[in-house]
Short mmCIF file of C-alpha atoms in Angstrom, two decimals:
data_model
loop_
_atom_site.label_atom_id
_atom_site.label_comp_id
_atom_site.label_asym_id
_atom_site.label_seq_id
_atom_site.Cartn_x
_atom_site.Cartn_y
_atom_site.Cartn_z
CA MET R 1 0.00 0.00 0.00
CA THR R 2 1.40 3.38 -1.01
CA THR R 3 1.75 6.28 1.37
CA HIS R 4 -1.08 8.07 -0.41
CA GLU R 5 -3.34 5.03 -0.01
CA GLN R 6 -2.44 4.75 3.67
CA GLN R 7 -3.30 8.40 4.20
CA GLY R 8 -6.60 7.93 2.40
CA LYS R 9 -7.47 4.92 4.54
CA ALA R 10 -6.59 6.79 7.74
CA GLN R 11 -8.72 9.72 6.63
CA GLN R 12 -11.68 7.45 5.97
CA GLU R 13 -11.31 5.76 9.36
CA ALA R 14 -11.19 9.16 11.03
CA LYS R 15 -14.42 10.16 9.28
CA LEU R 16 -16.24 6.98 10.32
CA PHE R 17 -15.00 7.34 13.89
CA PHE R 18 -16.15 10.95 14.01
CA SER R 19 -19.67 10.22 12.76
CA ARG R 20 -20.23 7.20 14.98
CA PHE R 21 -18.99 8.58 18.28
CA LEU R 22 -20.45 12.04 17.74
CA LEU R 23 -23.92 10.56 17.31
CA GLU R 24 -23.55 8.38 20.40
CA TRP R 25 -22.43 11.38 22.44
CA TYR R 26 -25.33 13.51 21.23
CA GLN R 27 -27.97 11.01 22.25
CA GLY R 28 -26.81 11.26 25.85
CA GLN R 29 -25.74 14.90 26.05
CA LYS R 30 -28.11 16.94 23.88
CA ARG R 31 -29.80 19.92 25.51
CA ASP R 32 -33.54 20.04 25.99
CA LEU R 33 -34.39 22.95 23.69
CA PRO R 34 -37.96 23.93 22.77
CA TRP R 35 -37.46 23.58 19.01
CA ARG R 36 -36.16 20.01 19.50
CA SER R 37 -39.42 18.76 20.98
CA HIS R 38 -40.98 18.36 17.52
CA ARG R 39 -40.08 18.23 13.85
CA ASN R 40 -42.28 21.14 12.79
CA PRO R 41 -40.28 22.72 9.93
CA TYR R 42 -41.79 26.15 10.58
CA TYR R 43 -40.61 26.15 14.20
CA ILE R 44 -37.18 24.84 13.21
CA TRP R 45 -36.93 27.57 10.61
CA ILE R 46 -37.80 30.26 13.18
CA SER R 47 -35.27 28.91 15.66
CA GLU R 48 -32.49 28.86 13.08
CA ILE R 49 -33.17 32.46 12.03
CA MET R 50 -33.23 33.60 15.66
CA LEU R 51 -30.03 31.73 16.48
CA GLN R 52 -28.04 33.59 13.85
CA GLN R 53 -25.48 35.67 15.81
CA THR R 54 -27.53 35.20 19.00
CA ARG R 55 -26.95 32.95 22.03
CA VAL R 56 -29.27 30.03 22.74
CA ASP R 57 -30.17 31.28 26.24
CA THR R 58 -31.26 34.61 24.74
CA VAL R 59 -33.30 33.00 21.98
CA ILE R 60 -35.39 30.58 24.08
CA PRO R 61 -37.88 33.11 25.56
CA TYR R 62 -38.12 34.95 22.23
CA PHE R 63 -38.83 31.69 20.42
CA ASN R 64 -41.55 30.70 22.88
CA ARG R 65 -43.26 34.10 22.66
CA PHE R 66 -42.96 34.18 18.88
CA ILE R 67 -44.59 30.82 18.22
CA GLU R 68 -47.29 31.59 20.77
CA ARG R 69 -48.13 34.78 18.88
CA PHE R 70 -47.52 33.37 15.36
CA PRO R 71 -48.13 29.60 15.62
CA THR R 72 -48.41 29.01 11.87
CA VAL R 73 -46.87 30.26 8.66
CA GLU R 74 -50.17 31.90 7.77
CA SER R 75 -50.41 33.79 11.06
CA LEU R 76 -46.94 35.22 10.52
CA ALA R 77 -47.60 36.03 6.88
CA ASP R 78 -50.83 37.89 7.70
CA ALA R 79 -49.59 39.85 10.73
CA PRO R 80 -48.84 43.59 10.57
CA GLU R 81 -45.11 44.12 10.31
CA GLU R 82 -45.19 46.32 13.42
CA GLU R 83 -46.41 43.36 15.48
CA VAL R 84 -43.65 41.13 14.14
CA LEU R 85 -41.00 43.74 14.94
CA LYS R 86 -42.46 44.28 18.41
CA CYS R 87 -42.25 40.54 19.07
CA TRP R 88 -38.62 40.62 17.86
CA GLU R 89 -37.81 43.74 19.91
CA GLY R 90 -34.48 43.43 21.73
CA LEU R 91 -33.28 40.45 19.70
CA GLY R 92 -31.43 42.67 17.22
CA TYR R 93 -30.60 42.26 13.53
CA TYR R 94 -34.17 43.23 12.64
CA SER R 95 -33.76 42.49 8.94
CA ARG R 96 -34.03 38.84 10.03
CA ALA R 97 -37.60 39.44 11.20
CA ARG R 98 -38.58 41.29 8.02
CA ASN R 99 -37.04 38.62 5.79
CA LEU R 100 -38.74 35.90 7.84
CA GLN R 101 -42.14 37.48 7.36
CA HIS R 102 -41.49 38.05 3.65
CA ALA R 103 -40.55 34.37 3.30
CA ALA R 104 -43.65 33.31 5.26
CA ARG R 105 -45.73 35.16 2.68
CA GLN R 106 -43.84 33.29 -0.07
CA VAL R 107 -44.63 29.97 1.62
CA LYS R 108 -48.30 30.90 2.03
CA GLU R 109 -48.71 32.05 -1.56
CA GLN R 110 -46.52 29.51 -3.35
CA TYR R 111 -46.71 26.39 -1.16
CA GLY R 112 -50.08 26.58 0.55
CA GLY R 113 -48.58 27.48 3.91
CA GLN R 114 -46.42 24.34 4.11
CA VAL R 115 -42.65 24.79 4.37
CA PRO R 116 -41.29 23.01 1.28
CA ASP R 117 -38.83 20.12 1.53
CA ASP R 118 -37.38 20.83 -1.90
CA ARG R 119 -33.84 22.23 -1.87
CA ASP R 120 -34.36 24.82 -4.59
CA ALA R 121 -37.63 25.97 -3.05
CA VAL R 122 -36.08 26.43 0.40
CA PHE R 123 -33.11 28.30 -1.08
CA GLY R 124 -35.57 30.58 -2.85
CA LEU R 125 -37.05 31.88 0.41
CA LYS R 126 -36.10 35.40 1.46
CA GLY R 127 -33.29 35.44 4.01
CA VAL R 128 -32.48 31.74 3.68
CA GLY R 129 -28.84 31.03 2.87
CA PRO R 130 -26.89 27.77 2.59
CA TYR R 131 -26.67 27.16 6.34
CA THR R 132 -30.33 27.85 7.12
CA ALA R 133 -31.49 25.83 4.12
CA GLY R 134 -29.30 22.91 5.18
CA ALA R 135 -30.57 23.12 8.75
CA ILE R 136 -34.25 23.15 7.72
CA LEU R 137 -33.87 20.32 5.20
CA SER R 138 -31.77 18.11 7.45
CA ILE R 139 -33.35 18.71 10.86
CA ALA R 140 -36.99 18.90 9.79
CA PHE R 141 -36.98 16.51 6.83
CA ASN R 142 -33.88 14.37 7.52
CA ARG R 143 -32.50 15.26 4.11
CA PRO R 144 -28.71 14.63 3.84
CA GLU R 145 -27.82 18.30 3.46
CA PRO R 146 -24.87 19.93 5.25
CA ALA R 147 -25.57 22.78 7.68
CA VAL R 148 -22.26 24.58 8.10
CA ASP R 149 -22.09 27.54 10.46
CA GLY R 150 -19.24 28.96 12.54
CA ASN R 151 -19.50 26.22 15.16
CA VAL R 152 -19.31 23.50 12.52
CA MET R 153 -16.37 25.08 10.69
CA ARG R 154 -14.47 25.35 13.97
CA VAL R 155 -15.04 21.65 14.76
CA LEU R 156 -14.07 20.48 11.28
CA SER R 157 -11.02 22.77 11.14
CA ARG R 158 -9.70 21.24 14.35
CA TYR R 159 -10.63 17.63 13.84
CA PHE R 160 -9.22 17.47 10.30
CA LEU R 161 -6.46 20.09 10.85
CA ILE R 162 -7.72 22.38 8.11
CA GLU R 163 -5.67 25.58 8.05
CA ASP R 164 -7.50 27.38 5.25
CA ASP R 165 -9.13 30.72 6.05
CA ILE R 166 -12.79 29.99 6.92
CA ALA R 167 -13.74 33.58 6.02
CA LYS R 168 -13.12 32.77 2.35
CA GLY R 169 -15.80 31.33 0.07
CA PRO R 170 -13.83 28.35 -1.29
CA THR R 171 -13.08 27.17 2.25
CA ARG R 172 -16.76 27.23 3.15
CA VAL R 173 -17.61 25.26 0.01
CA ALA R 174 -14.97 22.67 0.90
CA MET R 175 -16.32 22.48 4.47
CA GLU R 176 -19.85 21.91 3.17
CA ARG R 177 -18.61 19.10 0.95
CA LEU R 178 -16.76 17.51 3.88
CA ALA R 179 -19.74 17.86 6.22
CA ALA R 180 -22.00 16.18 3.66
CA GLU R 181 -19.59 13.22 3.46
CA LEU R 182 -19.78 12.76 7.23
CA ILE R 183 -23.57 12.41 7.45
CA PRO R 184 -24.47 8.77 8.19
CA GLU R 185 -27.21 7.35 6.01
CA GLY R 186 -30.64 8.14 7.44
CA GLU R 187 -29.18 10.18 10.32
CA ALA R 188 -28.99 13.69 8.87
CA SER R 189 -31.23 15.28 11.49
CA PRO R 190 -29.48 14.06 14.66
CA PHE R 191 -26.02 14.24 13.10
CA ASN R 192 -26.20 17.89 12.05
CA GLN R 193 -27.62 18.82 15.43
CA ALA R 194 -24.83 16.84 17.12
CA LEU R 195 -22.21 18.67 15.10
CA MET R 196 -23.66 22.05 16.09
CA GLU R 197 -23.94 20.92 19.72
CA LEU R 198 -20.31 19.83 19.88
CA GLY R 199 -19.18 23.25 18.68
CA ALA R 200 -21.47 25.05 21.11
CA LEU R 201 -20.69 23.04 24.25
CA VAL R 202 -17.29 21.35 23.88
CA CYS R 203 -15.21 22.56 20.94
CA THR R 204 -15.63 26.19 21.96
CA PRO R 205 -13.75 29.13 20.42
CA LYS R 206 -11.17 30.01 23.08
CA SER R 207 -10.93 27.12 25.54
CA PRO R 208 -11.92 23.84 23.87
CA ARG R 209 -12.79 21.11 26.39
CA CYS R 210 -10.80 18.31 24.82
CA LEU R 211 -11.02 15.75 27.64
CA PRO R 212 -14.81 15.21 27.48
CA CYS R 213 -14.84 15.47 23.68
CA PRO R 214 -16.24 12.25 22.16
CA VAL R 215 -13.91 12.45 19.13
CA MET R 216 -10.69 13.65 20.78
CA GLU R 217 -8.85 10.41 19.98
CA HIS R 218 -8.59 11.26 16.29
CA CYS R 219 -8.63 15.05 16.50
CA ALA R 220 -5.66 16.08 14.33
CA ALA R 221 -5.34 19.56 15.83
CA ARG R 222 -5.22 18.20 19.39
CA LEU R 223 -2.62 15.63 18.38
CA ALA R 224 -0.56 18.42 16.80
CA GLY R 225 -1.03 20.68 19.82
CA CYS R 226 -2.61 23.51 17.82
CA GLU R 227 -6.30 23.24 18.67
CA THR R 228 -6.46 26.75 20.13
CA SER R 229 -4.99 28.34 16.99
CA LEU R 230 -7.73 26.97 14.72
CA PRO R 231 -9.77 27.86 12.84
CA VAL R 232 -7.86 30.39 10.76
CA LYS R 233 -10.08 33.38 10.11
CA THR R 234 -9.32 36.79 8.67
CA LYS R 235 -10.33 39.45 11.17
CA ALA R 236 -13.29 41.52 10.11
CA LYS R 237 -12.90 45.25 9.75
CA PRO R 238 -13.79 46.86 13.11
CA PRO R 239 -17.05 48.81 13.19
CA ARG R 240 -16.78 52.53 12.53
CA PRO R 241 -17.41 54.72 15.60
CA GLU R 242 -20.05 57.39 15.18
CA GLU R 243 -20.97 60.04 17.72
CA ARG R 244 -24.61 61.13 17.73
CA LEU R 245 -26.70 63.73 19.56
CA ALA R 246 -30.06 62.44 20.80
CA ALA R 247 -33.04 64.38 22.09
CA LEU R 248 -35.20 63.17 24.95
CA VAL R 249 -38.02 65.67 24.41
CA GLU R 250 -40.28 65.94 27.46
CA GLY R 251 -43.81 67.14 26.86
CA CYS R 252 -45.60 69.89 28.73
CA GLY R 253 -49.22 70.95 28.97
CA GLU R 254 -51.38 68.41 27.17
CA HIS R 255 -48.26 66.29 26.52
CA ALA R 256 -47.08 66.27 30.14
CA GLY R 257 -45.69 62.91 31.21
CA ARG R 258 -44.93 61.92 27.61
CA VAL R 259 -41.80 61.94 25.49
CA LEU R 260 -41.37 62.35 21.76
CA ILE R 261 -40.39 59.44 19.50
CA ARG R 262 -39.96 59.27 15.75
CA GLN R 263 -40.13 56.49 13.18
CA ARG R 264 -37.12 55.65 11.08
CA PRO R 265 -37.33 55.67 7.27
CA SER R 266 -39.03 52.82 5.45
CA SER R 267 -35.75 51.36 4.20
CA GLY R 268 -32.20 51.04 5.42
CA LEU R 269 -30.84 50.60 8.93
CA LEU R 270 -33.53 49.72 11.52
CA ALA R 271 -36.23 50.48 8.95
CA ARG R 272 -39.60 51.65 10.32
CA MET R 273 -38.60 51.15 13.94
CA TRP R 274 -39.09 53.85 16.58
CA GLU R 275 -36.45 55.84 18.44
CA LEU R 276 -35.58 59.07 20.15
CA PRO R 277 -34.71 61.73 17.54
CA HIS R 278 -30.95 61.82 16.99
CA TRP R 279 -28.42 63.16 14.50
CA PRO R 280 -24.71 62.71 13.72
CA ALA R 281 -22.56 64.98 15.84
CA PRO R 282 -19.98 67.02 13.89
CA PRO R 283 -16.36 66.50 14.94
CA ALA R 284 -15.06 68.68 17.73
CA GLU R 285 -13.07 71.55 16.26
CA GLY R 286 -9.36 70.81 16.60
CA GLY R 287 -10.11 67.59 18.48
CA ALA R 288 -9.02 64.07 17.71
CA ALA R 289 -11.36 61.61 16.03
CA GLY R 290 -14.13 60.70 18.44
CA ALA R 291 -13.60 63.78 20.63
CA LEU R 292 -16.80 65.14 22.15
CA LEU R 293 -18.23 68.53 21.25
CA PRO R 294 -18.11 71.11 24.03
CA GLU R 295 -21.43 71.27 25.87
CA ALA R 296 -22.45 74.64 24.43
CA ALA R 297 -21.67 73.56 20.87
CA ALA R 298 -23.57 70.28 21.31
CA LEU R 299 -26.62 72.08 22.66
CA ASP R 300 -26.54 74.59 19.82
CA ARG R 301 -26.18 71.89 17.17
CA LEU R 302 -29.00 69.85 18.71
CA ARG R 303 -31.22 72.94 18.87
CA ARG R 304 -30.67 73.56 15.15
CA SER R 305 -31.33 69.91 14.28
CA LEU R 306 -34.59 69.90 16.23
CA ARG R 307 -35.72 73.07 14.48
CA GLN R 308 -34.81 71.70 11.08
CA ALA R 309 -36.80 68.54 11.81
CA GLY R 310 -39.86 70.63 12.71
CA ILE R 311 -39.74 69.64 16.39
CA PRO R 312 -40.36 72.65 18.66
CA ALA R 313 -38.11 71.85 21.61
CA ARG R 314 -35.14 73.38 23.38
CA PRO R 315 -32.20 71.31 24.69
CA ALA R 316 -31.69 71.82 28.40
CA GLU R 317 -28.99 69.53 29.74
CA HIS R 318 -26.99 66.37 29.11
CA TRP R 319 -28.86 63.38 30.52
CA MET R 320 -26.75 60.29 29.82
CA ALA R 321 -24.69 58.43 27.22
CA ALA R 322 -25.55 55.12 25.58
CA GLU R 323 -24.02 52.86 22.97
CA HIS R 324 -25.45 50.68 20.22
CA THR R 325 -23.27 48.34 18.17
CA PHE R 326 -24.03 47.20 14.64
CA SER R 327 -21.83 44.98 12.51
CA HIS R 328 -20.32 48.01 10.76
CA ILE R 329 -21.06 50.99 13.05
CA VAL R 330 -20.94 51.77 16.75
CA TRP R 331 -23.25 54.58 17.77
CA THR R 332 -22.33 56.53 20.87
CA LEU R 333 -25.41 58.51 21.78
CA GLN R 334 -25.07 61.63 23.90
CA VAL R 335 -28.65 62.07 25.13
CA TYR R 336 -29.93 65.53 26.12
CA ARG R 337 -33.13 66.33 27.96
CA CYS R 338 -35.16 68.82 25.95
CA ARG R 339 -38.31 70.78 26.72
CA GLU R 340 -41.29 71.08 24.41
CA GLU R 341 -42.03 74.64 23.37
CA ASP R 342 -45.14 76.36 22.01
CA VAL R 343 -45.08 75.67 18.26
CA ARG R 344 -46.87 78.98 17.54
CA ALA R 345 -44.02 81.00 19.07
CA LEU R 346 -41.19 79.36 17.10
CA PRO R 347 -39.72 80.26 13.67
CA LEU R 348 -40.43 76.85 12.12
CA ALA R 349 -41.00 76.40 8.43
CA ALA R 350 -44.72 76.55 7.68
CA GLU R 351 -44.84 72.95 6.51
CA GLY R 352 -42.98 71.82 9.63
CA ARG R 353 -45.43 73.67 11.91
CA THR R 354 -48.46 72.26 10.07
CA ALA R 355 -47.15 68.69 10.08
CA TYR R 356 -46.16 68.91 13.72
CA ALA R 357 -49.61 70.17 14.72
CA ALA R 358 -51.31 67.40 12.73
CA VAL R 359 -49.17 64.57 14.03
CA LEU R 360 -48.91 65.72 17.64
CA SER R 361 -52.48 66.76 18.25
CA PRO R 362 -53.95 65.93 21.68
CA GLY R 363 -54.25 62.19 22.17
CA ALA R 364 -52.00 61.31 19.23
CA GLY R 365 -49.90 59.16 21.53
CA ASP R 366 -52.90 56.87 21.99
CA ALA R 367 -53.90 56.78 18.35
CA GLY R 368 -52.04 53.57 17.56
CA LEU R 369 -49.49 53.07 14.86
CA PRO R 370 -48.87 55.82 12.29
CA ASP R 371 -49.95 56.18 8.70
CA ALA R 372 -47.46 57.04 5.99
CA ALA R 373 -49.12 60.44 5.66
CA ASP R 374 -47.88 61.37 9.14
CA SER R 375 -44.29 61.74 7.94
CA VAL R 376 -42.53 65.11 7.88
CA SER R 377 -40.01 65.53 5.06
CA VAL R 378 -37.26 68.14 5.43
CA GLU R 379 -34.01 68.99 3.73
CA PRO R 380 -30.69 68.80 5.62
CA PHE R 381 -28.80 71.96 6.53
CA ALA R 382 -26.27 73.19 4.01
CA ASP R 383 -23.52 72.41 6.54
CA GLY R 384 -24.72 68.85 6.96
CA THR R 385 -26.33 69.11 10.39
CA GLY R 386 -29.62 67.81 9.11
CA SER R 387 -30.13 64.24 8.01
CA PRO R 388 -32.36 62.18 5.73
CA GLU R 389 -33.41 60.52 8.98
CA ASP R 390 -35.43 63.65 9.79
CA GLY R 391 -38.28 62.42 7.60
CA GLY R 392 -40.05 60.02 10.00
CA ALA R 393 -43.43 60.27 11.70
CA VAL R 394 -43.37 61.44 15.32
CA ARG R 395 -45.52 60.60 18.36
CA TRP R 396 -45.89 61.52 22.02
CA ILE R 397 -45.90 58.42 24.22
CA ASN R 398 -45.98 57.38 27.84
CA ARG R 399 -44.79 54.06 29.25
CA GLU R 400 -48.05 52.27 28.44
CA ASP R 401 -47.86 53.41 24.81
CA MET R 402 -44.50 51.69 24.39
CA ALA R 403 -46.36 48.40 23.91
CA ASN R 404 -47.56 49.70 20.53
CA TYR R 405 -44.16 50.51 19.06
CA ALA R 406 -41.04 48.48 18.27
CA PHE R 407 -37.77 50.04 19.44
CA PRO R 408 -34.13 49.09 18.89
CA ASN R 409 -32.69 47.80 22.15
CA VAL R 410 -30.72 50.93 23.01
CA PHE R 411 -33.83 53.15 22.82
CA LEU R 412 -35.93 50.60 24.66
CA LYS R 413 -33.43 50.74 27.52
CA LEU R 414 -33.24 54.54 27.47
CA LEU R 415 -37.02 54.94 27.57
CA ASN R 416 -37.45 52.37 30.33
CA HIS R 417 -34.71 54.07 32.32
CA TYR R 418 -36.40 57.43 31.90
CA PHE R 419 -39.87 56.23 32.88
CA ASP R 420 -38.43 54.26 35.82
CA GLY R 421 -36.94 57.53 37.03
CA GLN R 422 -40.25 59.36 36.59
CA ASP R 423 -42.10 56.66 38.55
CA SER R 424 -39.50 56.84 41.30
CA ASN R 425 -39.81 60.62 41.49
CA GLN R 426 -43.58 60.37 41.84
CA VAL R 427 -43.27 57.84 44.67
CA ASN R 428 -40.60 59.86 46.49
CA GLY R 429 -42.47 63.09 45.88
#
């Protein structure tokens, strides 16, 4: 037998060993997760979308609430988007929720509300990529499709001592081919779940637990002493920092006890979600990148931005700072308390005054979700202090009204913190 043949035989034995002992381990060690209690492809699909870039412990309560509210494909397809986003609130990466609902409508219209078990059909659903398609087809339908995510690539890189960069497309394709070869006949569902489970619980990113690993005997990286250096992955470009000035506008008179929120544009980042009004802060003159504006300059810039957006309010004082991280941007929000002013006494543009009066009429905070006609469109300042973000609808809300609007996590926390403080002041007062 040639050296090449011996290597091929050893490789095949390692594959058989891996598949056999991984499955045995999984049967005794698998976690009791709500989406594993059935083979409903719709529920499995939801869980896989939620688990993208999100920890299992975080997903469990969201999953349970989501399927209680939207138990079928049809119920999700027919729901108002605002309800779907509200149910997703705090989970982040909100495009996942929008894509999921879009795909549910595809399934309802094209497949009679039944999640298809055809590979091309599943791949054709909005927001479904190779991993999610493989997970749905294998876990729900026991189809021998690979489901290769970061956990799986880490396990395979270590076990087979693969030193190719997993951030590159050809490496992922090779990993998918290898994963497909490892699936035992008729065992696609438990095997793919076992592979994910091993990466999540044992073959972890920084401190792999090699001793309890069911396949440690043939793990090439462990035998070579390089398990902690794999997988090889090109570091992503760090997110760009962005300083922003936010307005916590407190109402007076008929709006007393309420704060002002606005809706984001219908497309782009955090589309159609609700937030405190905020704008990019210009760089501090003569300061280094990321340096804060002096207080007086920040207040002046925020005052101008509020006026340009048609919001009659005057900044009063810095309240607190908050941070929100996206994959490509980190917002640092400097939040200022602002006071509502009489719209009739302010030099607003006529269209801004009219729109403001229409949208913020008494009781508007209780009127439910906005219509598109509520939006106020304005042009940015010549010096760039304005923003296309100024075009959203605005509402006055109290704590109870928050149940009607979906907020990004950072604004949800800010509003809860504010209303907690107001409740505390009333008790102490």
